[in-house]
Short mmCIF file of C-alpha atoms (C1' of nucleotides) in Angstrom, two decimals:
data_model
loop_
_atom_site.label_atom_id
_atom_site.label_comp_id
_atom_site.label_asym_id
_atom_site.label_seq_id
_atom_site.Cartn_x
_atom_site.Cartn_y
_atom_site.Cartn_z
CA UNK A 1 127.22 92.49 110.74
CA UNK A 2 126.40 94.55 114.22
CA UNK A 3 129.27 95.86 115.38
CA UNK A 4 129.77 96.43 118.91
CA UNK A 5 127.33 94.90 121.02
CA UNK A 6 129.69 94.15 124.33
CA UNK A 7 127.19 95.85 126.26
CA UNK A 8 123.60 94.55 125.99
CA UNK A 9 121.66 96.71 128.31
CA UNK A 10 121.94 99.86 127.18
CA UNK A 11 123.69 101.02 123.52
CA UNK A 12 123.32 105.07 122.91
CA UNK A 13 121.73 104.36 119.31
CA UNK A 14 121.36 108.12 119.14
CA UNK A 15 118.47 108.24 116.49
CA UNK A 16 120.40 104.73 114.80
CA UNK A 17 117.35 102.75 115.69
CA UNK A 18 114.98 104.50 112.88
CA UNK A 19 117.44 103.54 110.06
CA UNK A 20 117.82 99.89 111.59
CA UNK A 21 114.35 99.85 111.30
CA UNK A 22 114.16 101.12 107.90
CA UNK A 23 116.86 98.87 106.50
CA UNK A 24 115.45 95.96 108.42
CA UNK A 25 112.28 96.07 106.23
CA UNK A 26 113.98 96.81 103.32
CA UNK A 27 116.02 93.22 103.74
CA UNK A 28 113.42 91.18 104.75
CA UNK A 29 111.28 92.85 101.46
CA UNK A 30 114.00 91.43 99.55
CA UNK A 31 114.38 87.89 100.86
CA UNK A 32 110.68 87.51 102.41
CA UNK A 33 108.13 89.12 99.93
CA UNK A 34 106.09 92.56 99.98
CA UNK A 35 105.83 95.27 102.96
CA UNK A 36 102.05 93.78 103.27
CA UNK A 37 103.22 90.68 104.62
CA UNK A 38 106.09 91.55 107.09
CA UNK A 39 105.00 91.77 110.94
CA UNK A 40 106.54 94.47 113.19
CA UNK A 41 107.88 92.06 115.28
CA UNK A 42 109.95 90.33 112.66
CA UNK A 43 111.73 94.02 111.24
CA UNK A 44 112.14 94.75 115.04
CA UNK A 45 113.83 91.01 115.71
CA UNK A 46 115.84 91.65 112.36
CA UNK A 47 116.88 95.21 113.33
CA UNK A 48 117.97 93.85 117.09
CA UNK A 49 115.55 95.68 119.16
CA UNK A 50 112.37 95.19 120.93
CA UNK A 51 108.86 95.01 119.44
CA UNK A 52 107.88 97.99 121.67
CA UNK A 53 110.57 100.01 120.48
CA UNK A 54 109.09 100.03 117.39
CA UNK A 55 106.25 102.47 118.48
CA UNK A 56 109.11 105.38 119.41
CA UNK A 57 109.69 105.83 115.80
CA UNK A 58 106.63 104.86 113.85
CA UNK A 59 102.95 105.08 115.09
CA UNK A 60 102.77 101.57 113.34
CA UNK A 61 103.89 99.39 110.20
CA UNK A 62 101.73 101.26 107.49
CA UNK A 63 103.75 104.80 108.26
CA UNK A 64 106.78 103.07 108.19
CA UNK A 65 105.68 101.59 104.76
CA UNK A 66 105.08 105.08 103.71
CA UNK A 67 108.80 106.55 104.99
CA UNK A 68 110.35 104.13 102.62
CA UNK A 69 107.73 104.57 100.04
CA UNK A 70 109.26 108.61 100.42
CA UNK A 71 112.78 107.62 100.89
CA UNK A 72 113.09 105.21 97.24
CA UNK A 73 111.43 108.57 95.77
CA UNK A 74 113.09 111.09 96.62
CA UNK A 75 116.49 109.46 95.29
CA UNK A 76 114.79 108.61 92.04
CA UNK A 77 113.53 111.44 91.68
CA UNK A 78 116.92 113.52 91.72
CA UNK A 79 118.61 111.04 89.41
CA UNK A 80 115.76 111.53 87.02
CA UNK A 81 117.00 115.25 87.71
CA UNK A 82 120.40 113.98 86.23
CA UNK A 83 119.03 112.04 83.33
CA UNK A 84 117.14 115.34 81.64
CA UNK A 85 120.00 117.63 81.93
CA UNK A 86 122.14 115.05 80.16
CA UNK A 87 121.96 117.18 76.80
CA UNK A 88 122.64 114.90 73.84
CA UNK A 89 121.91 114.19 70.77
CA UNK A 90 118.85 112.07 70.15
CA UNK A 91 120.69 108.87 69.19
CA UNK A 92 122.52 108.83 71.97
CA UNK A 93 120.03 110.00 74.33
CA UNK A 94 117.77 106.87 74.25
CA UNK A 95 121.09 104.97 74.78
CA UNK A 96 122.89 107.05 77.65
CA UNK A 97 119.44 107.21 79.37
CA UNK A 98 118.86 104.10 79.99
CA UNK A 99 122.04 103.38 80.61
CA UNK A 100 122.13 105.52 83.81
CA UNK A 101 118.59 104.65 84.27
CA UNK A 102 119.15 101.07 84.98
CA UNK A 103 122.67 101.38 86.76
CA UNK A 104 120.52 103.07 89.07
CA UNK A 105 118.19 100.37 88.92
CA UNK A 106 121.04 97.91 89.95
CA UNK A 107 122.82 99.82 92.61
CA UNK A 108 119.39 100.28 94.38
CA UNK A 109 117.43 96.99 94.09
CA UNK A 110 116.24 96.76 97.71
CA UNK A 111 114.44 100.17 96.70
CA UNK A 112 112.88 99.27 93.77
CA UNK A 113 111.88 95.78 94.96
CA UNK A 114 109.84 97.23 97.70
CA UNK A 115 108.13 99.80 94.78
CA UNK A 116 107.36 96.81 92.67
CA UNK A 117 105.81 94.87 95.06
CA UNK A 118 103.74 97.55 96.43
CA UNK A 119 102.46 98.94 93.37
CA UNK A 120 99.89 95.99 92.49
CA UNK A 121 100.24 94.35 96.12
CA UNK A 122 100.16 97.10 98.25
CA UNK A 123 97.51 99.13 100.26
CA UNK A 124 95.28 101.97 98.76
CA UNK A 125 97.21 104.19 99.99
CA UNK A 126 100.59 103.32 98.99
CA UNK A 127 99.14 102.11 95.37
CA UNK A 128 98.03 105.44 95.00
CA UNK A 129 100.86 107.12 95.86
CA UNK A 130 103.09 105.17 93.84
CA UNK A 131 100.74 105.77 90.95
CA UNK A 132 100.66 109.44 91.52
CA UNK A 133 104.49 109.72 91.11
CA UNK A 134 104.32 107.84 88.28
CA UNK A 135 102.30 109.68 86.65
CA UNK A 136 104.44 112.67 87.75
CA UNK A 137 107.20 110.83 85.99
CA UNK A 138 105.13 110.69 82.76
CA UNK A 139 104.00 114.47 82.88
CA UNK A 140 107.77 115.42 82.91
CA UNK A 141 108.90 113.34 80.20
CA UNK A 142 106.14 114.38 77.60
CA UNK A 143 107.10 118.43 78.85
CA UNK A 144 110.89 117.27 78.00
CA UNK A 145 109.09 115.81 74.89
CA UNK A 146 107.53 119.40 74.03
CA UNK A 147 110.06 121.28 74.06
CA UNK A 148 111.61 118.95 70.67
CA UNK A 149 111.63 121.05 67.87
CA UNK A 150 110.95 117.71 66.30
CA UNK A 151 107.55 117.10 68.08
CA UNK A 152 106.28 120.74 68.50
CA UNK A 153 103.19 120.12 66.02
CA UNK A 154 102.14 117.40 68.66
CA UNK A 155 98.99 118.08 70.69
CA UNK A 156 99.62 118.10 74.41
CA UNK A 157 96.81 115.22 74.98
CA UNK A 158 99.02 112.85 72.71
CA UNK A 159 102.44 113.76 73.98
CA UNK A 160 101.23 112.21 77.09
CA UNK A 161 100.08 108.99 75.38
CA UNK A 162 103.74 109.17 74.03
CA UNK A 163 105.47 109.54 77.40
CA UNK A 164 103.06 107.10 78.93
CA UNK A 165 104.07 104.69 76.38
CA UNK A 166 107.42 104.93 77.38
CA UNK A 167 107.07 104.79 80.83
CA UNK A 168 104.88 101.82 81.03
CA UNK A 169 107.54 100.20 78.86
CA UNK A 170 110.60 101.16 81.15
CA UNK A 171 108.50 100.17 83.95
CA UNK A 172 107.96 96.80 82.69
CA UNK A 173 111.53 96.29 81.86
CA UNK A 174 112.62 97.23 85.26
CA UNK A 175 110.43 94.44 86.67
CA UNK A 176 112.48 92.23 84.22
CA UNK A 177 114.96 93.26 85.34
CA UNK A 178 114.54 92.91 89.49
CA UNK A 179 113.69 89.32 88.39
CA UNK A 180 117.04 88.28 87.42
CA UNK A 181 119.96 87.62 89.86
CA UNK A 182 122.13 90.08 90.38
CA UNK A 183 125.39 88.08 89.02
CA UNK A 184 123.67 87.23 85.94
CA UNK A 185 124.96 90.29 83.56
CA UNK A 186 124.54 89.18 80.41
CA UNK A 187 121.02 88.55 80.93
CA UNK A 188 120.84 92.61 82.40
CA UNK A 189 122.27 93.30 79.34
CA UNK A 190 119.98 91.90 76.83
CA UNK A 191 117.49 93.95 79.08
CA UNK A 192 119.10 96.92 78.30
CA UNK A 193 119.77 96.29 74.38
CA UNK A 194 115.53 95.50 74.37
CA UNK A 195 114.86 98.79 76.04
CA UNK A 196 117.14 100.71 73.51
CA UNK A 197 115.48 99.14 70.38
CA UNK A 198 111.69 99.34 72.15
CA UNK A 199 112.25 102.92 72.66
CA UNK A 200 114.50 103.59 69.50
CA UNK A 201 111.12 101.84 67.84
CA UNK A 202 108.47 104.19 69.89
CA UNK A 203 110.62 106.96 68.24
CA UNK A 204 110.26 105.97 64.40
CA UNK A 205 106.50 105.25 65.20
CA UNK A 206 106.66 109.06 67.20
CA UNK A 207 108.05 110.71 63.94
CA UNK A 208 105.03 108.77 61.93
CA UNK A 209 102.55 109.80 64.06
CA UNK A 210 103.75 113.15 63.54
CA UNK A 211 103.49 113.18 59.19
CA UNK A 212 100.22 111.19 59.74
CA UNK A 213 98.66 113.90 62.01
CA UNK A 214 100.01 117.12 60.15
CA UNK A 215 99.11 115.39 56.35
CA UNK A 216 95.40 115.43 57.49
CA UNK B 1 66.84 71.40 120.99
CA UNK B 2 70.03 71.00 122.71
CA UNK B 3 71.42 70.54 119.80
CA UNK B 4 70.24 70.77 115.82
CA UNK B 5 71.16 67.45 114.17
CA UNK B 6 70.24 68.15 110.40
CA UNK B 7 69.64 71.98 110.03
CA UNK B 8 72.80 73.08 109.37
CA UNK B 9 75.72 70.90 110.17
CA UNK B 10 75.75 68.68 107.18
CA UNK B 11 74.88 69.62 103.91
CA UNK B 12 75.39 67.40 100.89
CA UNK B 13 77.59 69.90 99.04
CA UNK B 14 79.00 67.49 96.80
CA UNK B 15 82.63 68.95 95.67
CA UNK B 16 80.94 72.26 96.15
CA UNK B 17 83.01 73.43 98.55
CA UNK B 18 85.93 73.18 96.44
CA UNK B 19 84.28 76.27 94.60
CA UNK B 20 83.40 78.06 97.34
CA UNK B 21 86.98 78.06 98.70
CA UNK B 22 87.85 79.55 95.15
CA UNK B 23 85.08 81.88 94.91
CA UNK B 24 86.29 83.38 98.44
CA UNK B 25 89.34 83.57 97.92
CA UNK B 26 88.81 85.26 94.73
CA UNK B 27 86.32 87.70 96.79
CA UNK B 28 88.51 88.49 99.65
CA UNK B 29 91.33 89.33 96.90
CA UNK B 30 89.03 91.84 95.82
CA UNK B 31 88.22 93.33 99.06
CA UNK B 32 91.15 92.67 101.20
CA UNK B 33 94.49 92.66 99.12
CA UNK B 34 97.02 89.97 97.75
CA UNK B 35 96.48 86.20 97.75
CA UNK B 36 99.67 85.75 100.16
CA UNK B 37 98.06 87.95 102.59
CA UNK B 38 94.69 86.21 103.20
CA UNK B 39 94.48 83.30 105.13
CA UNK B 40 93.42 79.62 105.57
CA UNK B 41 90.78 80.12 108.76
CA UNK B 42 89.37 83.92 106.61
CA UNK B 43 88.25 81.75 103.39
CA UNK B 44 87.14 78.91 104.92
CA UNK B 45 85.20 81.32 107.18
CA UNK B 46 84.33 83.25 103.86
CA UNK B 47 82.97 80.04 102.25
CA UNK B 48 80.63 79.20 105.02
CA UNK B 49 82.51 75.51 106.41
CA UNK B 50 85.09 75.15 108.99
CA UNK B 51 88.52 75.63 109.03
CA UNK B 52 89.52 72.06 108.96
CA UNK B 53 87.45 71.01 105.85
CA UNK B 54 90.09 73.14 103.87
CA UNK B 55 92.33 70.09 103.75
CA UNK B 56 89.59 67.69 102.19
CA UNK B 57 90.55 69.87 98.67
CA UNK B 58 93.39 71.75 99.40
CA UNK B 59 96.59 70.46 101.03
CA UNK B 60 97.46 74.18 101.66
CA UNK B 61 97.17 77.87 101.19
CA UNK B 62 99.48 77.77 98.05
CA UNK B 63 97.84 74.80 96.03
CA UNK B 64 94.35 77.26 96.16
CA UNK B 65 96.70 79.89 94.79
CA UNK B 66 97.87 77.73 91.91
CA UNK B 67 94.49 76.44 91.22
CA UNK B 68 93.37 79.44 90.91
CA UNK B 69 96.07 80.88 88.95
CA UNK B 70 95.44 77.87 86.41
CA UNK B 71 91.97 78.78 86.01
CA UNK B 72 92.44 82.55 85.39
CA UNK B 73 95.11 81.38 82.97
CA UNK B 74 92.83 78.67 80.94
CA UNK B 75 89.66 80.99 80.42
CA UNK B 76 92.15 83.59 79.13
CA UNK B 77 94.48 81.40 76.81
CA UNK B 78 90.56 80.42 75.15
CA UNK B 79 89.82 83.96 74.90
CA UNK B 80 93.37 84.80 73.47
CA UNK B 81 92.24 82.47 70.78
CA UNK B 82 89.20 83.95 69.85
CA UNK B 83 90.87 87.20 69.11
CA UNK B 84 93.16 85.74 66.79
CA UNK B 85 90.68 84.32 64.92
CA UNK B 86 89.35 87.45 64.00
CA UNK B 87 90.66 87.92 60.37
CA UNK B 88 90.19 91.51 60.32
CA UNK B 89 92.41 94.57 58.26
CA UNK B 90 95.02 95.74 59.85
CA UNK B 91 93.57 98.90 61.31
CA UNK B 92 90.30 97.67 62.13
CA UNK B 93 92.57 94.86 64.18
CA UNK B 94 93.98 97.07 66.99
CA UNK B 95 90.66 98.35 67.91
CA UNK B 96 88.72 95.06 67.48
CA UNK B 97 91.32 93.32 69.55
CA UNK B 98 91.57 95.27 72.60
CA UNK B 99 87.82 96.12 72.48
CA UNK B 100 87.09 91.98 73.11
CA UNK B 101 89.87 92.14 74.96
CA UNK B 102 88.88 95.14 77.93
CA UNK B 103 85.64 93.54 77.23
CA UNK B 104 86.94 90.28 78.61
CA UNK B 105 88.76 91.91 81.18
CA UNK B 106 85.66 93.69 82.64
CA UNK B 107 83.79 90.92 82.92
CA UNK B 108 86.61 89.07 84.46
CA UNK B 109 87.52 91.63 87.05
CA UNK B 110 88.48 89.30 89.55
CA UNK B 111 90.81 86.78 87.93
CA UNK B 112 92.48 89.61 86.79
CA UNK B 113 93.06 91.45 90.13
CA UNK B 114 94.13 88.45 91.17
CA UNK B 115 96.65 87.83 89.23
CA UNK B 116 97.99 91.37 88.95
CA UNK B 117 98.39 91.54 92.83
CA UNK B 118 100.44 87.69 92.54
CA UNK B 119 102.24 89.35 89.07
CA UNK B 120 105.30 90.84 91.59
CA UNK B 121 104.06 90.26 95.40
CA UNK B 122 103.20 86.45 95.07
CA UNK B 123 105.22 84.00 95.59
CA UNK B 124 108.53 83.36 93.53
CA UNK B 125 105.99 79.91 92.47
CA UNK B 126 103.63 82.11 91.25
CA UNK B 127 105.37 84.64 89.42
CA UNK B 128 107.29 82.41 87.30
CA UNK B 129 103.90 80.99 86.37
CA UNK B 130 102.59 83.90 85.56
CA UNK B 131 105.45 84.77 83.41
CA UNK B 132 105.98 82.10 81.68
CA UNK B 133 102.19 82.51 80.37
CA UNK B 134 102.95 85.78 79.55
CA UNK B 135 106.18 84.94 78.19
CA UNK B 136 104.05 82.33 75.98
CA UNK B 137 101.41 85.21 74.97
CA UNK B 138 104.21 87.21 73.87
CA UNK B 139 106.02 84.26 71.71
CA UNK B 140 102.72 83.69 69.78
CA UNK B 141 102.17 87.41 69.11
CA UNK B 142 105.56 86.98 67.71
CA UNK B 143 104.62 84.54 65.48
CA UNK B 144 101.33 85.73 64.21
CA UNK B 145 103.02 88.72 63.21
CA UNK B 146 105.83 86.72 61.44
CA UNK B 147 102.83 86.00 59.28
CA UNK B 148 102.01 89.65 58.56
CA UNK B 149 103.77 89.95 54.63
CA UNK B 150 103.94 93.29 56.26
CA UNK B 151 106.86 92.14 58.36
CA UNK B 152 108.38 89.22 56.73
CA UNK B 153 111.80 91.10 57.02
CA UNK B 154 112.72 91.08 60.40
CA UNK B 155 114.22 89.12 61.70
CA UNK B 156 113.22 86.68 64.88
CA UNK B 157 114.70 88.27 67.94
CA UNK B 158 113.35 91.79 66.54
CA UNK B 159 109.65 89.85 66.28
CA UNK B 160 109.72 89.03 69.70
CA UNK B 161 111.37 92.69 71.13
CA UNK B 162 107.85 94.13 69.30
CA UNK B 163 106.00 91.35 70.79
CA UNK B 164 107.46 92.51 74.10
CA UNK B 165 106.82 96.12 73.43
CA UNK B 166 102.90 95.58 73.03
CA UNK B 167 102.13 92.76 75.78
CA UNK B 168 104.52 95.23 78.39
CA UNK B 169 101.99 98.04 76.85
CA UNK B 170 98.82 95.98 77.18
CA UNK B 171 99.18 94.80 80.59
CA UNK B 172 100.27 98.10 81.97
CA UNK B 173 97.43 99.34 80.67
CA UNK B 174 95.16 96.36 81.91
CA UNK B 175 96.52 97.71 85.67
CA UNK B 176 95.51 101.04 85.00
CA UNK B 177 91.59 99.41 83.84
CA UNK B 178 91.46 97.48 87.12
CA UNK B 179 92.35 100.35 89.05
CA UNK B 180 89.13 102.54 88.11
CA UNK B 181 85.87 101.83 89.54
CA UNK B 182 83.56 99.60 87.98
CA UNK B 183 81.32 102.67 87.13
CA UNK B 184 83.54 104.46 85.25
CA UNK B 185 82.42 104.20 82.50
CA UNK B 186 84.47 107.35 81.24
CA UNK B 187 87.79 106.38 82.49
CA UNK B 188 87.43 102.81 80.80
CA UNK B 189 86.62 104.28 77.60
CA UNK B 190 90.07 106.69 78.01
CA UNK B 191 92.17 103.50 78.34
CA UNK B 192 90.72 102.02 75.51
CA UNK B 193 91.52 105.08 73.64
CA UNK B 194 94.83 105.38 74.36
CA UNK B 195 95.62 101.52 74.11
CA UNK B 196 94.57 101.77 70.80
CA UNK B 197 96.58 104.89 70.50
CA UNK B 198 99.29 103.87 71.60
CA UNK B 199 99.39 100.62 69.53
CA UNK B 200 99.15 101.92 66.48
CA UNK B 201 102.17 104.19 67.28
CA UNK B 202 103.98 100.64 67.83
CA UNK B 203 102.63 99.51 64.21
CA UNK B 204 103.97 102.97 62.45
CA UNK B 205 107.28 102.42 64.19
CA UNK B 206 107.65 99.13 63.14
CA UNK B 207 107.08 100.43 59.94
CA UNK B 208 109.76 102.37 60.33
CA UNK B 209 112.31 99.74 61.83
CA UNK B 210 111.50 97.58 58.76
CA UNK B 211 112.58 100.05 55.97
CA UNK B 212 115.17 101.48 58.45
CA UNK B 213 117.10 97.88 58.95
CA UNK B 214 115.98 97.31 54.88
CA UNK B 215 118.27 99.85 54.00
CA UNK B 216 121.43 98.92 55.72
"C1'" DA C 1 71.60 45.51 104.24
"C1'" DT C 2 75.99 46.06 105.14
"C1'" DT C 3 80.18 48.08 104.52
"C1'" DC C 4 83.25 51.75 103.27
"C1'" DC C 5 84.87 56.11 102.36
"C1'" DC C 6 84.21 60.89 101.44
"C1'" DA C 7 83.54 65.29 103.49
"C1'" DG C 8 82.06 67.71 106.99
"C1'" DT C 9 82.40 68.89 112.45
"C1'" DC C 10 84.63 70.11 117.13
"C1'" DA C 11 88.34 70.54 120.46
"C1'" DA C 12 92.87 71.45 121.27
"C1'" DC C 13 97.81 72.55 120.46
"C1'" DA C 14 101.67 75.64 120.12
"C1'" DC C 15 102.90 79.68 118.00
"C1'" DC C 16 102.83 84.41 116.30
"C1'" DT C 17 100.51 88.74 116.07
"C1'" DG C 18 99.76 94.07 117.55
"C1'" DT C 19 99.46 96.87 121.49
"C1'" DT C 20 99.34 98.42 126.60
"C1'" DC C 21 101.78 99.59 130.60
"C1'" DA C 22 105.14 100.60 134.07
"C1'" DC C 23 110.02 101.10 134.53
"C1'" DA C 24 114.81 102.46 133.84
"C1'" DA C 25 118.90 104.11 131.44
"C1'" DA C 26 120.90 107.37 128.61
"C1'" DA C 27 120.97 111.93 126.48
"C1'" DA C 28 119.60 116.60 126.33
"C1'" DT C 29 118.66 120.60 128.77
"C1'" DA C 30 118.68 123.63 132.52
"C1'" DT D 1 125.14 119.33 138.79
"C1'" DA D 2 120.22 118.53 138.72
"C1'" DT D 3 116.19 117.89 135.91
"C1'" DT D 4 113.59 116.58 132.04
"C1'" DT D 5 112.92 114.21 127.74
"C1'" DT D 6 113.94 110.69 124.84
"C1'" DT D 7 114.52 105.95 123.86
"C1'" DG D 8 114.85 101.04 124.79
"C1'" DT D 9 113.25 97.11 128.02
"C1'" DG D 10 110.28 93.27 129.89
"C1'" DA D 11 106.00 91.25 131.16
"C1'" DA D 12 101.45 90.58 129.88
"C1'" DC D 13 97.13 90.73 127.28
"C1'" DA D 14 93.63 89.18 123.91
"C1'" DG D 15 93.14 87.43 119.67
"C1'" DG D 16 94.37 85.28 115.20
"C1'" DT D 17 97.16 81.59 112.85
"C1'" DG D 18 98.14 76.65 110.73
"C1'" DT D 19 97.66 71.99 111.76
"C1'" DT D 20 96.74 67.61 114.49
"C1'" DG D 21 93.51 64.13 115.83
"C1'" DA D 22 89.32 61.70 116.89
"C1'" DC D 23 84.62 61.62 115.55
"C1'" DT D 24 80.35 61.16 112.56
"C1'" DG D 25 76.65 61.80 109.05
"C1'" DG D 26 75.37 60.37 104.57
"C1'" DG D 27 75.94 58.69 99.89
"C1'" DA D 28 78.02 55.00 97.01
"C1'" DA D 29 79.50 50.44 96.46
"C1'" DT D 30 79.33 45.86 97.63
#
DNA sequence: ATTCCCAGTCAACACCTGTTCACAAAAATA
DNA sequence: TATTTTTGTGAACAGGTGTTGACTGGGAAT
C-alpha cells in the first residue's frame, strides 16, 4: 500500500498529506460507518501521520467533512452534465440514463457511501447541504422536463412534483444499491431493470396526468 | 447531614428506568444526532441514574438500539393496519391514507427520526432490520393491490416493482416531513400535497402499464 | 422474621478523544 | 547561499469513554 517509506523522519509529502487525509476518511466511511463517528486521530493513524498534522490542513474534522461533501459533488455534478446532453430518443433515454447513472454509482461507491450516510446521519450543516444539491438536481431535471414538447402544457409547480418523483426514486435505488456487495452483479442488475420500469411507469402516469389536466 | 441516606439515592423506580433509558435516548436522538453517536455515560446521565445501572436492563449500547428499533417498528406495523382497514374508493384512498399516515408520523416525531438517522448510518444490525420491515411493508402493499380487480393483470414481480415505487416515494417524503419544524404548519401541508400528488401519478401510470403489457 | 435478589450507588481502571505548544526538517523564496 | 514559510513531529494536557468490582437499600418470597 505506502510506497516508499525507507526514511521515517522526514518524507517531502509536498501537499500529499491533504489527499491522504481525504482518502483516509473516505476508507474508514466505508468499512467503519458515517463521517459523524470517525475521530481525527483514527483518519490521521490510517493516513500515516500524526494527529497534530491534521490541524495544517483542516481547522478540524467538520471542514474536512465538508471538503469531501464538495469533492463527491462536484464529480456528480459534471456527469449529470454528461447524462442531459445524451440526446435520445425517449425510450432509450430512461434506459441509457440510468445506465450511466449507476456505472457511476459503482465506480464511485466510497463517494456515495459517505453522501448516504450523511444525508439522514449527518450534521445540520452537511444535511442541509446535501439537501440543497438535491434539490438542485430536481430543479434541473423538471427544466430538462420543460423543454418536452410532450409536457409543455404542464404547469411549472407540477413539473417539479414530477422531477421530484423521480429523484426520490433514483435516490432510493441508489441506497439499494450501496447495500449490495460489489461482486454481486446480478443483484445490481435487477436494480437497474426496477429503475427502468419505475421510471418507464412515472412516464405513462406523466402522459396521464397530462390528458387529465388539459380535459378539465 | 454528612450524608443524605433516603432523599435521593434510592428510589423505588420499579423497571422504570428501563423507560427512561429509552425515553433519553430517544431525546438525545432528537437533539444530538444518530443513535451510534450517543453514548452509554450521556443517557444514563440523561435519565437521571448512574452510569453503571445501564447494565441492570441493557447489556450494551446496541441492545437499547434494537429495543428501540422494535418498538418504533410495532406501534407502526398496528398503525399500518389501521389504514388498510379503511375500505375507502380508490381516490378518496390516497388522500385518506397518507393523511392518517403524516398524522401518525407527527405525532411520532421521534421514533421516526430515529429510525431515519439508523436507516443508512446505523449499524449494518440495524439497517437490515429496518429493511427487512420495510421490505415487509412493501410485500403487503403488493398484495393488497393484487386484490385491486383494477390490477389483476400483472403479474407478481411487476406488483412488487409498484409496491417499491410508492414505499421509496413515501419514505422520501416522510424525510423531507421530519426535516421541517414542528411549526410549520405550511410546509407539512405542501408534503402532503405533493405525496398525494405524486401518488396518484403512480396510480395513472399503472394504469397505463396494465393496458400497455395487455396489449402485447 | 429471615432470607434472597433485584436495582441502584461509588470508586477505579485503562483507554481514547481533541487540542496546545515548542521544535525541527524540508521546501520555497530571496 | 541565506532566509522565511510551510509542514510534520513528540510530549503533554484535561476530559470523556466503556466496563469491572465490591457494596447496599428495599421489596418480595420464604
Amino acid at each position: 500500500m505506502s510506497k516508499d517509506t525507507a526514511s521515517k523522519s522526514r518524507r517531502p509529502k509536498r501537499g500529499q498529506t491533504r489527499e491522504a487525509l481525504m482518502e483516509a476518511a473516505l476508507d474508514l466511511v466505508i468499512k467503519k460507518g458515517p463521517f459523524s463517528s470517525l475521530s481525527l486521530r483514527e483518519v490521521t493513524k490510517k493516513a500515516g501521520v500524526v494527529p497534530t498534522a491534521f490541524y495544517r490542513h483542516f481547522p478540524d474534522m467538520s471542514a474536512l467533512g465538508l471538503t469531501l461533501l464538495d469533492e463527491s459533488f462536484r464529480s456528480l455534478r459534471q456527469m449529470m452534465r454528461q447524462v442531459r446532453q445524451e440526446e435520445l430518443p425517449t425510450e432509450r433515454m430512461i434506459r441509457g440514463s440510468m445506465e450511466i447513472y449507476f456505472n457511476y454509482v459503482r465506480d464511485n461507491r466510497a463517494h456515495f457511501l459517505f453522501v448516504a450516510k450523511e444525508l439522514y446521519g449527518g450534521t445540520p450543516t452537511m444535511r442541509s447541504a446535501i439537501r440543497r444539491e438535491i434539490r438542485l438536481f430536481t430543479s434541473e431535471l423538471a427544466m430538462d422536463m420543460a423543454r418536452f414538447p410532450f409536457l409543455n402544457q404542464i404547469n411549472a409547480e407540477d413539473l417539479q412534483m414530477m422531477a421530484a418523483l423521480v429523484v426520490n426514486n433514483v435516490t432510493a435505488l441508489t441506497q439499494e444499491m450501496l447495500e449490495l456487495e460489489e461482486e454481486d452483479l446480478t443483484g445490481q442488475r435487477d436494480v437497474l431493470i426496477t429503475a427502468e420500469k419505475q421510471l418507464r411507469l412515472i412516464y405513462f402516469g406523466v402522459g396521464m396526468w397530462r390528458s387529465n389536466k388539459a380535459s378539465r
